[in-house]
Backbone as XML, in Angstrom:
<?xml version="1.0"?>
<chain id="A" units="angstrom">
  <residue number="1" name="MET">
    <atom name="N" x="55.236" y="92.544" z="180.847"/>
    <atom name="CA" x="56.539" y="92.044" z="180.645"/>
    <atom name="C" x="57.806" y="93.497" z="180.676"/>
  </residue>
  <residue number="2" name="HIS">
    <atom name="N" x="58.972" y="93.160" z="181.172"/>
    <atom name="CA" x="59.836" y="94.162" z="180.996"/>
    <atom name="C" x="60.820" y="94.024" z="180.058"/>
  </residue>
  <residue number="3" name="GLN">
    <atom name="N" x="61.128" y="95.035" z="179.182"/>
    <atom name="CA" x="61.838" y="94.808" z="178.203"/>
    <atom name="C" x="63.330" y="95.853" z="178.663"/>
  </residue>
  <residue number="4" name="THR">
    <atom name="N" x="64.568" y="95.062" z="178.333"/>
    <atom name="CA" x="65.438" y="95.984" z="178.547"/>
    <atom name="C" x="65.659" y="96.800" z="177.373"/>
  </residue>
  <residue number="5" name="PRO">
    <atom name="N" x="66.194" y="98.140" z="177.724"/>
    <atom name="CA" x="66.416" y="99.235" z="176.702"/>
    <atom name="C" x="67.387" y="99.032" z="175.801"/>
  </residue>
  <residue number="6" name="SER">
    <atom name="N" x="67.413" y="99.295" z="174.668"/>
    <atom name="CA" x="68.461" y="98.852" z="173.685"/>
    <atom name="C" x="69.638" y="99.890" z="174.123"/>
  </residue>
  <residue number="7" name="ASN">
    <atom name="N" x="70.762" y="99.518" z="174.036"/>
    <atom name="CA" x="72.150" y="100.505" z="174.305"/>
    <atom name="C" x="72.327" y="101.651" z="173.457"/>
  </residue>
  <residue number="8" name="HIS">
    <atom name="N" x="71.596" y="102.610" z="173.421"/>
    <atom name="CA" x="71.580" y="103.867" z="172.795"/>
    <atom name="C" x="72.267" y="105.160" z="173.220"/>
  </residue>
  <residue number="9" name="SER">
    <atom name="N" x="73.085" y="104.656" z="174.528"/>
    <atom name="CA" x="73.489" y="106.011" z="175.323"/>
    <atom name="C" x="74.391" y="106.635" z="174.319"/>
  </residue>
  <residue number="10" name="GLU">
    <atom name="N" x="75.204" y="105.960" z="173.737"/>
    <atom name="CA" x="76.429" y="106.817" z="172.809"/>
    <atom name="C" x="75.668" y="107.926" z="171.927"/>
  </residue>
  <residue number="11" name="LYS">
    <atom name="N" x="74.392" y="107.538" z="171.606"/>
    <atom name="CA" x="73.618" y="108.624" z="170.746"/>
    <atom name="C" x="73.216" y="109.712" z="171.456"/>
  </residue>
  <residue number="12" name="ARG">
    <atom name="N" x="73.285" y="109.703" z="172.702"/>
    <atom name="CA" x="72.830" y="110.669" z="173.738"/>
    <atom name="C" x="74.100" y="111.582" z="174.259"/>
  </residue>
  <residue number="13" name="ASP">
    <atom name="N" x="75.484" y="110.948" z="173.975"/>
    <atom name="CA" x="76.516" y="111.793" z="174.182"/>
    <atom name="C" x="76.933" y="112.969" z="173.790"/>
  </residue>
  <residue number="14" name="PHE">
    <atom name="N" x="76.284" y="113.185" z="172.795"/>
    <atom name="CA" x="76.593" y="114.488" z="171.854"/>
    <atom name="C" x="75.302" y="115.296" z="171.834"/>
  </residue>
  <residue number="15" name="ILE">
    <atom name="N" x="75.476" y="116.517" z="171.904"/>
    <atom name="CA" x="74.497" y="117.430" z="171.846"/>
    <atom name="C" x="74.201" y="117.561" z="170.316"/>
  </residue>
  <residue number="16" name="ARG">
    <atom name="N" x="72.586" y="117.551" z="170.289"/>
    <atom name="CA" x="72.155" y="117.568" z="169.026"/>
    <atom name="C" x="71.401" y="118.997" z="168.573"/>
  </residue>
  <residue number="17" name="MET">
    <atom name="N" x="71.667" y="119.364" z="167.255"/>
    <atom name="CA" x="71.178" y="120.732" z="167.124"/>
    <atom name="C" x="70.143" y="120.484" z="165.985"/>
  </residue>
  <residue number="18" name="ARG">
    <atom name="N" x="68.914" y="120.951" z="166.143"/>
    <atom name="CA" x="67.631" y="120.807" z="164.927"/>
    <atom name="C" x="68.413" y="122.187" z="164.157"/>
  </residue>
  <residue number="19" name="ILE">
    <atom name="N" x="68.471" y="121.755" z="163.004"/>
    <atom name="CA" x="68.616" y="122.909" z="161.955"/>
    <atom name="C" x="68.009" y="123.038" z="160.701"/>
  </residue>
  <residue number="20" name="ASP">
    <atom name="N" x="67.319" y="121.848" z="160.361"/>
    <atom name="CA" x="66.411" y="121.777" z="158.933"/>
    <atom name="C" x="67.002" y="122.430" z="157.873"/>
  </residue>
  <residue number="21" name="ALA">
    <atom name="N" x="68.151" y="122.129" z="157.571"/>
    <atom name="CA" x="69.077" y="122.875" z="156.603"/>
    <atom name="C" x="68.992" y="122.179" z="155.244"/>
  </residue>
  <residue number="22" name="LYS">
    <atom name="N" x="68.942" y="122.689" z="154.101"/>
    <atom name="CA" x="69.210" y="122.074" z="152.765"/>
    <atom name="C" x="70.570" y="121.751" z="152.686"/>
  </residue>
  <residue number="23" name="VAL">
    <atom name="N" x="70.489" y="120.211" z="151.794"/>
    <atom name="CA" x="72.170" y="119.859" z="151.752"/>
    <atom name="C" x="71.957" y="119.226" z="150.507"/>
  </residue>
  <residue number="24" name="SER">
    <atom name="N" x="73.281" y="118.940" z="150.177"/>
    <atom name="CA" x="73.512" y="118.160" z="148.851"/>
    <atom name="C" x="74.034" y="116.764" z="149.417"/>
  </residue>
  <residue number="25" name="LEU">
    <atom name="N" x="73.647" y="115.684" z="148.745"/>
    <atom name="CA" x="74.187" y="114.428" z="149.225"/>
    <atom name="C" x="74.790" y="114.003" z="147.682"/>
  </residue>
  <residue number="26" name="LEU">
    <atom name="N" x="76.014" y="113.527" z="147.753"/>
    <atom name="CA" x="76.682" y="112.836" z="146.722"/>
    <atom name="C" x="77.019" y="111.337" z="147.010"/>
  </residue>
  <residue number="27" name="HIS">
    <atom name="N" x="76.420" y="110.585" z="146.132"/>
    <atom name="CA" x="76.517" y="108.964" z="146.428"/>
    <atom name="C" x="76.682" y="108.230" z="144.978"/>
  </residue>
  <residue number="28" name="ALA">
    <atom name="N" x="77.696" y="107.608" z="144.586"/>
    <atom name="CA" x="77.544" y="106.775" z="143.259"/>
    <atom name="C" x="77.515" y="107.797" z="142.107"/>
  </residue>
  <residue number="29" name="GLY">
    <atom name="N" x="78.091" y="108.992" z="142.216"/>
    <atom name="CA" x="78.110" y="109.868" z="141.240"/>
    <atom name="C" x="76.929" y="110.607" z="141.041"/>
  </residue>
  <residue number="30" name="GLN">
    <atom name="N" x="75.993" y="110.460" z="141.932"/>
    <atom name="CA" x="74.566" y="111.088" z="141.715"/>
    <atom name="C" x="74.248" y="112.336" z="143.022"/>
  </residue>
  <residue number="31" name="VAL">
    <atom name="N" x="74.236" y="113.364" z="142.411"/>
    <atom name="CA" x="73.766" y="114.475" z="143.626"/>
    <atom name="C" x="72.208" y="114.490" z="143.839"/>
  </residue>
  <residue number="32" name="ILE">
    <atom name="N" x="71.929" y="114.552" z="145.143"/>
    <atom name="CA" x="70.611" y="114.562" z="145.477"/>
    <atom name="C" x="70.238" y="115.803" z="146.611"/>
  </residue>
  <residue number="33" name="ALA">
    <atom name="N" x="69.198" y="116.215" z="146.340"/>
    <atom name="CA" x="68.817" y="117.580" z="147.207"/>
    <atom name="C" x="68.176" y="116.867" z="148.549"/>
  </residue>
  <residue number="34" name="ALA">
    <atom name="N" x="68.537" y="117.324" z="149.850"/>
    <atom name="CA" x="67.796" y="116.712" z="150.823"/>
    <atom name="C" x="67.654" y="117.773" z="152.124"/>
  </residue>
  <residue number="35" name="VAL">
    <atom name="N" x="67.468" y="117.179" z="153.266"/>
    <atom name="CA" x="67.057" y="118.320" z="154.233"/>
    <atom name="C" x="67.968" y="117.521" z="155.608"/>
  </residue>
  <residue number="36" name="CYS">
    <atom name="N" x="69.001" y="118.387" z="156.064"/>
    <atom name="CA" x="69.587" y="117.828" z="157.353"/>
    <atom name="C" x="68.439" y="118.232" z="158.421"/>
  </residue>
  <residue number="37" name="VAL">
    <atom name="N" x="68.155" y="117.173" z="159.168"/>
    <atom name="CA" x="66.904" y="117.573" z="160.362"/>
    <atom name="C" x="67.647" y="118.164" z="161.533"/>
  </residue>
  <residue number="38" name="ASP">
    <atom name="N" x="68.939" y="117.344" z="161.900"/>
    <atom name="CA" x="69.367" y="117.746" z="163.197"/>
    <atom name="C" x="70.946" y="117.089" z="162.944"/>
  </residue>
  <residue number="39" name="LEU">
    <atom name="N" x="71.799" y="117.971" z="163.742"/>
    <atom name="CA" x="73.488" y="117.772" z="163.605"/>
    <atom name="C" x="73.810" y="117.558" z="164.919"/>
  </residue>
  <residue number="40" name="SER">
    <atom name="N" x="75.124" y="116.970" z="164.998"/>
    <atom name="CA" x="75.962" y="116.852" z="166.290"/>
    <atom name="C" x="77.294" y="116.621" z="165.823"/>
  </residue>
  <residue number="41" name="SER">
    <atom name="N" x="78.087" y="116.465" z="166.699"/>
    <atom name="CA" x="79.527" y="116.631" z="166.359"/>
    <atom name="C" x="79.776" y="115.366" z="165.704"/>
  </residue>
  <residue number="42" name="SER">
    <atom name="N" x="79.474" y="114.406" z="166.116"/>
    <atom name="CA" x="79.535" y="113.031" z="165.231"/>
    <atom name="C" x="78.760" y="112.535" z="164.292"/>
  </residue>
  <residue number="43" name="GLY">
    <atom name="N" x="77.483" y="113.290" z="164.018"/>
    <atom name="CA" x="76.450" y="112.636" z="163.057"/>
    <atom name="C" x="75.445" y="113.686" z="162.431"/>
  </residue>
  <residue number="44" name="MET">
    <atom name="N" x="74.535" y="113.352" z="161.810"/>
    <atom name="CA" x="73.419" y="114.142" z="161.453"/>
    <atom name="C" x="72.318" y="113.019" z="161.097"/>
  </residue>
  <residue number="45" name="GLN">
    <atom name="N" x="71.073" y="113.660" z="161.171"/>
    <atom name="CA" x="69.718" y="112.973" z="160.724"/>
    <atom name="C" x="69.431" y="113.761" z="159.422"/>
  </residue>
  <residue number="46" name="ILE">
    <atom name="N" x="69.089" y="112.872" z="158.481"/>
    <atom name="CA" x="68.929" y="113.403" z="157.018"/>
    <atom name="C" x="67.313" y="112.929" z="156.610"/>
  </residue>
  <residue number="47" name="LYS">
    <atom name="N" x="66.684" y="113.837" z="155.818"/>
    <atom name="CA" x="65.531" y="113.218" z="155.112"/>
    <atom name="C" x="65.544" y="113.736" z="153.818"/>
  </residue>
  <residue number="48" name="ALA">
    <atom name="N" x="65.459" y="112.380" z="152.954"/>
    <atom name="CA" x="65.762" y="112.401" z="151.613"/>
    <atom name="C" x="64.934" y="111.794" z="150.530"/>
  </residue>
  <residue number="49" name="PRO">
    <atom name="N" x="64.277" y="112.259" z="149.566"/>
    <atom name="CA" x="63.703" y="111.547" z="148.604"/>
    <atom name="C" x="64.253" y="110.105" z="147.808"/>
  </residue>
  <residue number="50" name="GLN">
    <atom name="N" x="65.732" y="110.055" z="148.225"/>
    <atom name="CA" x="66.453" y="108.801" z="147.555"/>
    <atom name="C" x="66.552" y="107.757" z="148.686"/>
  </residue>
  <residue number="51" name="ARG">
    <atom name="N" x="66.722" y="106.534" z="148.094"/>
    <atom name="CA" x="66.713" y="105.390" z="149.225"/>
    <atom name="C" x="68.256" y="105.123" z="149.116"/>
  </residue>
  <residue number="52" name="TYR">
    <atom name="N" x="68.368" y="104.993" z="150.482"/>
    <atom name="CA" x="70.068" y="104.426" z="150.918"/>
    <atom name="C" x="70.005" y="103.078" z="151.675"/>
  </residue>
  <residue number="53" name="GLN">
    <atom name="N" x="71.118" y="102.412" z="151.655"/>
    <atom name="CA" x="71.114" y="101.543" z="152.470"/>
    <atom name="C" x="72.435" y="101.573" z="153.702"/>
  </residue>
  <residue number="54" name="VAL">
    <atom name="N" x="72.015" y="100.938" z="154.666"/>
    <atom name="CA" x="73.090" y="100.969" z="155.847"/>
    <atom name="C" x="74.371" y="100.775" z="155.202"/>
  </residue>
  <residue number="55" name="GLY">
    <atom name="N" x="75.655" y="101.257" z="155.499"/>
    <atom name="CA" x="76.802" y="101.137" z="155.296"/>
    <atom name="C" x="77.232" y="101.993" z="153.946"/>
  </residue>
  <residue number="56" name="ASP">
    <atom name="N" x="76.181" y="102.653" z="153.300"/>
    <atom name="CA" x="76.442" y="103.402" z="152.229"/>
    <atom name="C" x="77.356" y="104.580" z="152.604"/>
  </residue>
  <residue number="57" name="GLN">
    <atom name="N" x="78.631" y="105.161" z="151.945"/>
    <atom name="CA" x="79.204" y="105.938" z="151.808"/>
    <atom name="C" x="78.840" y="107.388" z="151.268"/>
  </residue>
  <residue number="58" name="ILE">
    <atom name="N" x="78.479" y="108.640" z="151.920"/>
    <atom name="CA" x="77.774" y="109.659" z="151.329"/>
    <atom name="C" x="78.564" y="110.768" z="151.677"/>
  </residue>
  <residue number="59" name="GLU">
    <atom name="N" x="78.961" y="111.698" z="150.554"/>
    <atom name="CA" x="79.473" y="113.032" z="150.964"/>
    <atom name="C" x="78.204" y="114.092" z="151.056"/>
  </residue>
  <residue number="60" name="VAL">
    <atom name="N" x="78.349" y="114.945" z="152.070"/>
    <atom name="CA" x="77.399" y="115.671" z="152.425"/>
    <atom name="C" x="77.829" y="117.141" z="152.234"/>
  </residue>
  <residue number="61" name="SER">
    <atom name="N" x="77.206" y="118.209" z="151.670"/>
    <atom name="CA" x="77.532" y="119.419" z="151.787"/>
    <atom name="C" x="76.517" y="120.333" z="152.239"/>
  </residue>
  <residue number="62" name="ILE">
    <atom name="N" x="76.685" y="121.198" z="153.094"/>
    <atom name="CA" x="75.849" y="122.301" z="153.616"/>
    <atom name="C" x="76.562" y="123.481" z="153.294"/>
  </residue>
  <residue number="63" name="ASP">
    <atom name="N" x="75.783" y="124.261" z="152.319"/>
    <atom name="CA" x="76.311" y="125.618" z="152.076"/>
    <atom name="C" x="75.865" y="126.647" z="153.108"/>
  </residue>
  <residue number="64" name="SER">
    <atom name="N" x="76.774" y="127.535" z="153.281"/>
    <atom name="CA" x="76.639" y="128.683" z="154.253"/>
    <atom name="C" x="75.903" y="129.864" z="153.466"/>
  </residue>
  <residue number="65" name="ASP">
    <atom name="N" x="75.137" y="130.576" z="153.987"/>
    <atom name="CA" x="74.356" y="131.938" z="153.482"/>
    <atom name="C" x="75.042" y="133.248" z="153.664"/>
  </residue>
  <residue number="66" name="HIS">
    <atom name="N" x="75.835" y="132.895" z="154.477"/>
    <atom name="CA" x="76.785" y="133.965" z="155.238"/>
    <atom name="C" x="78.377" y="134.206" z="154.669"/>
  </residue>
  <residue number="67" name="PRO">
    <atom name="N" x="78.589" y="135.118" z="154.061"/>
    <atom name="CA" x="79.863" y="135.219" z="153.385"/>
    <atom name="C" x="80.873" y="134.889" z="154.202"/>
  </residue>
  <residue number="68" name="ALA">
    <atom name="N" x="80.914" y="135.120" z="155.515"/>
    <atom name="CA" x="82.165" y="134.943" z="156.286"/>
    <atom name="C" x="82.262" y="133.727" z="156.865"/>
  </residue>
  <residue number="69" name="LEU">
    <atom name="N" x="81.039" y="132.859" z="156.656"/>
    <atom name="CA" x="81.295" y="131.164" z="157.476"/>
    <atom name="C" x="81.308" y="130.243" z="156.085"/>
  </residue>
  <residue number="70" name="LYS">
    <atom name="N" x="82.033" y="129.404" z="156.325"/>
    <atom name="CA" x="82.506" y="128.330" z="155.421"/>
    <atom name="C" x="81.231" y="127.365" z="155.686"/>
  </residue>
  <residue number="71" name="GLY">
    <atom name="N" x="80.952" y="126.620" z="154.548"/>
    <atom name="CA" x="79.933" y="125.530" z="154.609"/>
    <atom name="C" x="80.508" y="124.564" z="155.380"/>
  </residue>
  <residue number="72" name="LEU">
    <atom name="N" x="79.603" y="123.299" z="155.457"/>
    <atom name="CA" x="80.101" y="122.050" z="156.068"/>
    <atom name="C" x="80.399" y="121.053" z="154.809"/>
  </residue>
  <residue number="73" name="HIS">
    <atom name="N" x="81.367" y="120.554" z="154.796"/>
    <atom name="CA" x="81.414" y="119.381" z="153.693"/>
    <atom name="C" x="82.088" y="118.269" z="154.717"/>
  </residue>
  <residue number="74" name="ALA">
    <atom name="N" x="81.345" y="117.038" z="154.578"/>
    <atom name="CA" x="81.867" y="115.887" z="155.316"/>
    <atom name="C" x="81.685" y="114.602" z="154.478"/>
  </residue>
  <residue number="75" name="SER">
    <atom name="N" x="82.653" y="113.751" z="154.645"/>
    <atom name="CA" x="82.477" y="112.212" z="154.415"/>
    <atom name="C" x="81.578" y="111.507" z="155.588"/>
  </residue>
  <residue number="76" name="THR">
    <atom name="N" x="80.330" y="110.682" z="155.144"/>
    <atom name="CA" x="79.755" y="110.218" z="156.076"/>
    <atom name="C" x="79.482" y="108.629" z="155.579"/>
  </residue>
  <residue number="77" name="GLU">
    <atom name="N" x="78.783" y="107.858" z="156.677"/>
    <atom name="CA" x="78.477" y="106.620" z="156.537"/>
    <atom name="C" x="76.932" y="106.358" z="156.997"/>
  </residue>
  <residue number="78" name="VAL">
    <atom name="N" x="76.118" y="105.717" z="156.421"/>
    <atom name="CA" x="74.661" y="105.491" z="156.800"/>
    <atom name="C" x="74.670" y="104.506" z="157.861"/>
  </residue>
  <residue number="79" name="VAL">
    <atom name="N" x="74.216" y="104.679" z="158.871"/>
    <atom name="CA" x="74.144" y="103.832" z="160.236"/>
    <atom name="C" x="72.871" y="103.457" z="160.522"/>
  </residue>
  <residue number="80" name="TRP">
    <atom name="N" x="71.765" y="104.136" z="160.274"/>
    <atom name="CA" x="70.227" y="103.696" z="160.290"/>
    <atom name="C" x="69.326" y="104.107" z="159.436"/>
  </residue>
  <residue number="81" name="ILE">
    <atom name="N" x="68.121" y="103.611" z="159.041"/>
    <atom name="CA" x="67.341" y="104.023" z="158.146"/>
    <atom name="C" x="65.880" y="103.954" z="158.615"/>
  </residue>
  <residue number="82" name="ALA">
    <atom name="N" x="65.136" y="104.871" z="158.486"/>
    <atom name="CA" x="63.618" y="104.848" z="158.815"/>
    <atom name="C" x="62.904" y="105.167" z="157.348"/>
  </residue>
  <residue number="83" name="ASP">
    <atom name="N" x="62.164" y="104.339" z="156.767"/>
    <atom name="CA" x="61.182" y="104.729" z="155.667"/>
    <atom name="C" x="60.188" y="105.800" z="156.129"/>
  </residue>
  <residue number="84" name="GLN">
    <atom name="N" x="60.068" y="106.665" z="155.202"/>
    <atom name="CA" x="58.726" y="107.572" z="155.435"/>
    <atom name="C" x="57.834" y="107.329" z="154.299"/>
  </residue>
  <residue number="85" name="PRO">
    <atom name="N" x="56.569" y="108.226" z="154.603"/>
    <atom name="CA" x="55.344" y="108.115" z="153.631"/>
    <atom name="C" x="56.026" y="108.521" z="152.488"/>
  </residue>
  <residue number="86" name="GLY">
    <atom name="N" x="55.489" y="108.297" z="151.151"/>
    <atom name="CA" x="56.005" y="108.990" z="149.814"/>
    <atom name="C" x="57.253" y="108.653" z="149.124"/>
  </residue>
  <residue number="87" name="GLY">
    <atom name="N" x="57.812" y="107.511" z="149.763"/>
    <atom name="CA" x="59.082" y="106.740" z="149.166"/>
    <atom name="C" x="60.165" y="107.653" z="149.840"/>
  </residue>
  <residue number="88" name="GLN">
    <atom name="N" x="60.058" y="108.501" z="150.872"/>
    <atom name="CA" x="61.337" y="109.168" z="151.232"/>
    <atom name="C" x="61.941" y="108.158" z="152.525"/>
  </residue>
  <residue number="89" name="GLN">
    <atom name="N" x="63.060" y="108.717" z="152.936"/>
    <atom name="CA" x="63.852" y="108.158" z="153.924"/>
    <atom name="C" x="64.355" y="109.064" z="154.927"/>
  </residue>
  <residue number="90" name="LYS">
    <atom name="N" x="64.198" y="108.820" z="156.274"/>
    <atom name="CA" x="65.023" y="109.472" z="157.129"/>
    <atom name="C" x="66.209" y="108.529" z="157.680"/>
  </residue>
  <residue number="91" name="PHE">
    <atom name="N" x="67.479" y="109.068" z="157.629"/>
    <atom name="CA" x="68.669" y="107.945" z="157.808"/>
    <atom name="C" x="69.648" y="108.870" z="158.811"/>
  </residue>
  <residue number="92" name="GLY">
    <atom name="N" x="70.330" y="108.112" z="159.490"/>
    <atom name="CA" x="71.320" y="108.533" z="160.250"/>
    <atom name="C" x="72.825" y="108.506" z="159.922"/>
  </residue>
  <residue number="93" name="LEU">
    <atom name="N" x="73.458" y="109.522" z="159.541"/>
    <atom name="CA" x="74.606" y="109.439" z="159.185"/>
    <atom name="C" x="76.044" y="109.660" z="160.303"/>
  </residue>
  <residue number="94" name="ARG">
    <atom name="N" x="77.042" y="108.953" z="160.139"/>
    <atom name="CA" x="77.975" y="109.215" z="160.957"/>
    <atom name="C" x="79.137" y="109.953" z="160.247"/>
  </residue>
  <residue number="95" name="ILE">
    <atom name="N" x="79.614" y="111.052" z="160.846"/>
    <atom name="CA" x="80.896" y="111.620" z="160.132"/>
    <atom name="C" x="82.137" y="111.094" z="160.450"/>
  </residue>
  <residue number="96" name="LEU">
    <atom name="N" x="82.571" y="110.491" z="159.144"/>
    <atom name="CA" x="83.860" y="109.978" z="158.875"/>
    <atom name="C" x="85.160" y="111.067" z="158.949"/>
  </residue>
  <residue number="97" name="ALA">
    <atom name="N" x="84.837" y="112.173" z="157.993"/>
    <atom name="CA" x="85.820" y="113.152" z="158.152"/>
    <atom name="C" x="85.117" y="114.349" z="157.620"/>
  </residue>
  <residue number="98" name="MET">
    <atom name="N" x="85.697" y="115.479" z="158.096"/>
    <atom name="CA" x="85.156" y="116.823" z="157.592"/>
    <atom name="C" x="86.403" y="117.468" z="156.838"/>
  </residue>
  <residue number="99" name="HIS">
    <atom name="N" x="85.919" y="118.109" z="155.695"/>
    <atom name="CA" x="86.938" y="118.612" z="154.725"/>
    <atom name="C" x="86.762" y="120.174" z="154.775"/>
  </residue>
</chain>
């Protein structure tokens, strides 16, 4: 049986950069350490020990180790979730605004 692929073309319209960088997530007054797996101009994939839900608004900070480069600070929204072993989650964030 042939299945029509889901329309995920919008996900491929942006170049994704694999970075595996430490990030801080701020949600509901709680700061969680996590890892940014990859980053594009419109979003990022995160792996975290905390569980989130689609629609959650999360502030993300990626600090820069280089004194001449400013870190990344963004307001984001969870758009997909994939549970991982050990109670962790991978999830996709859409960037709503950069600060």
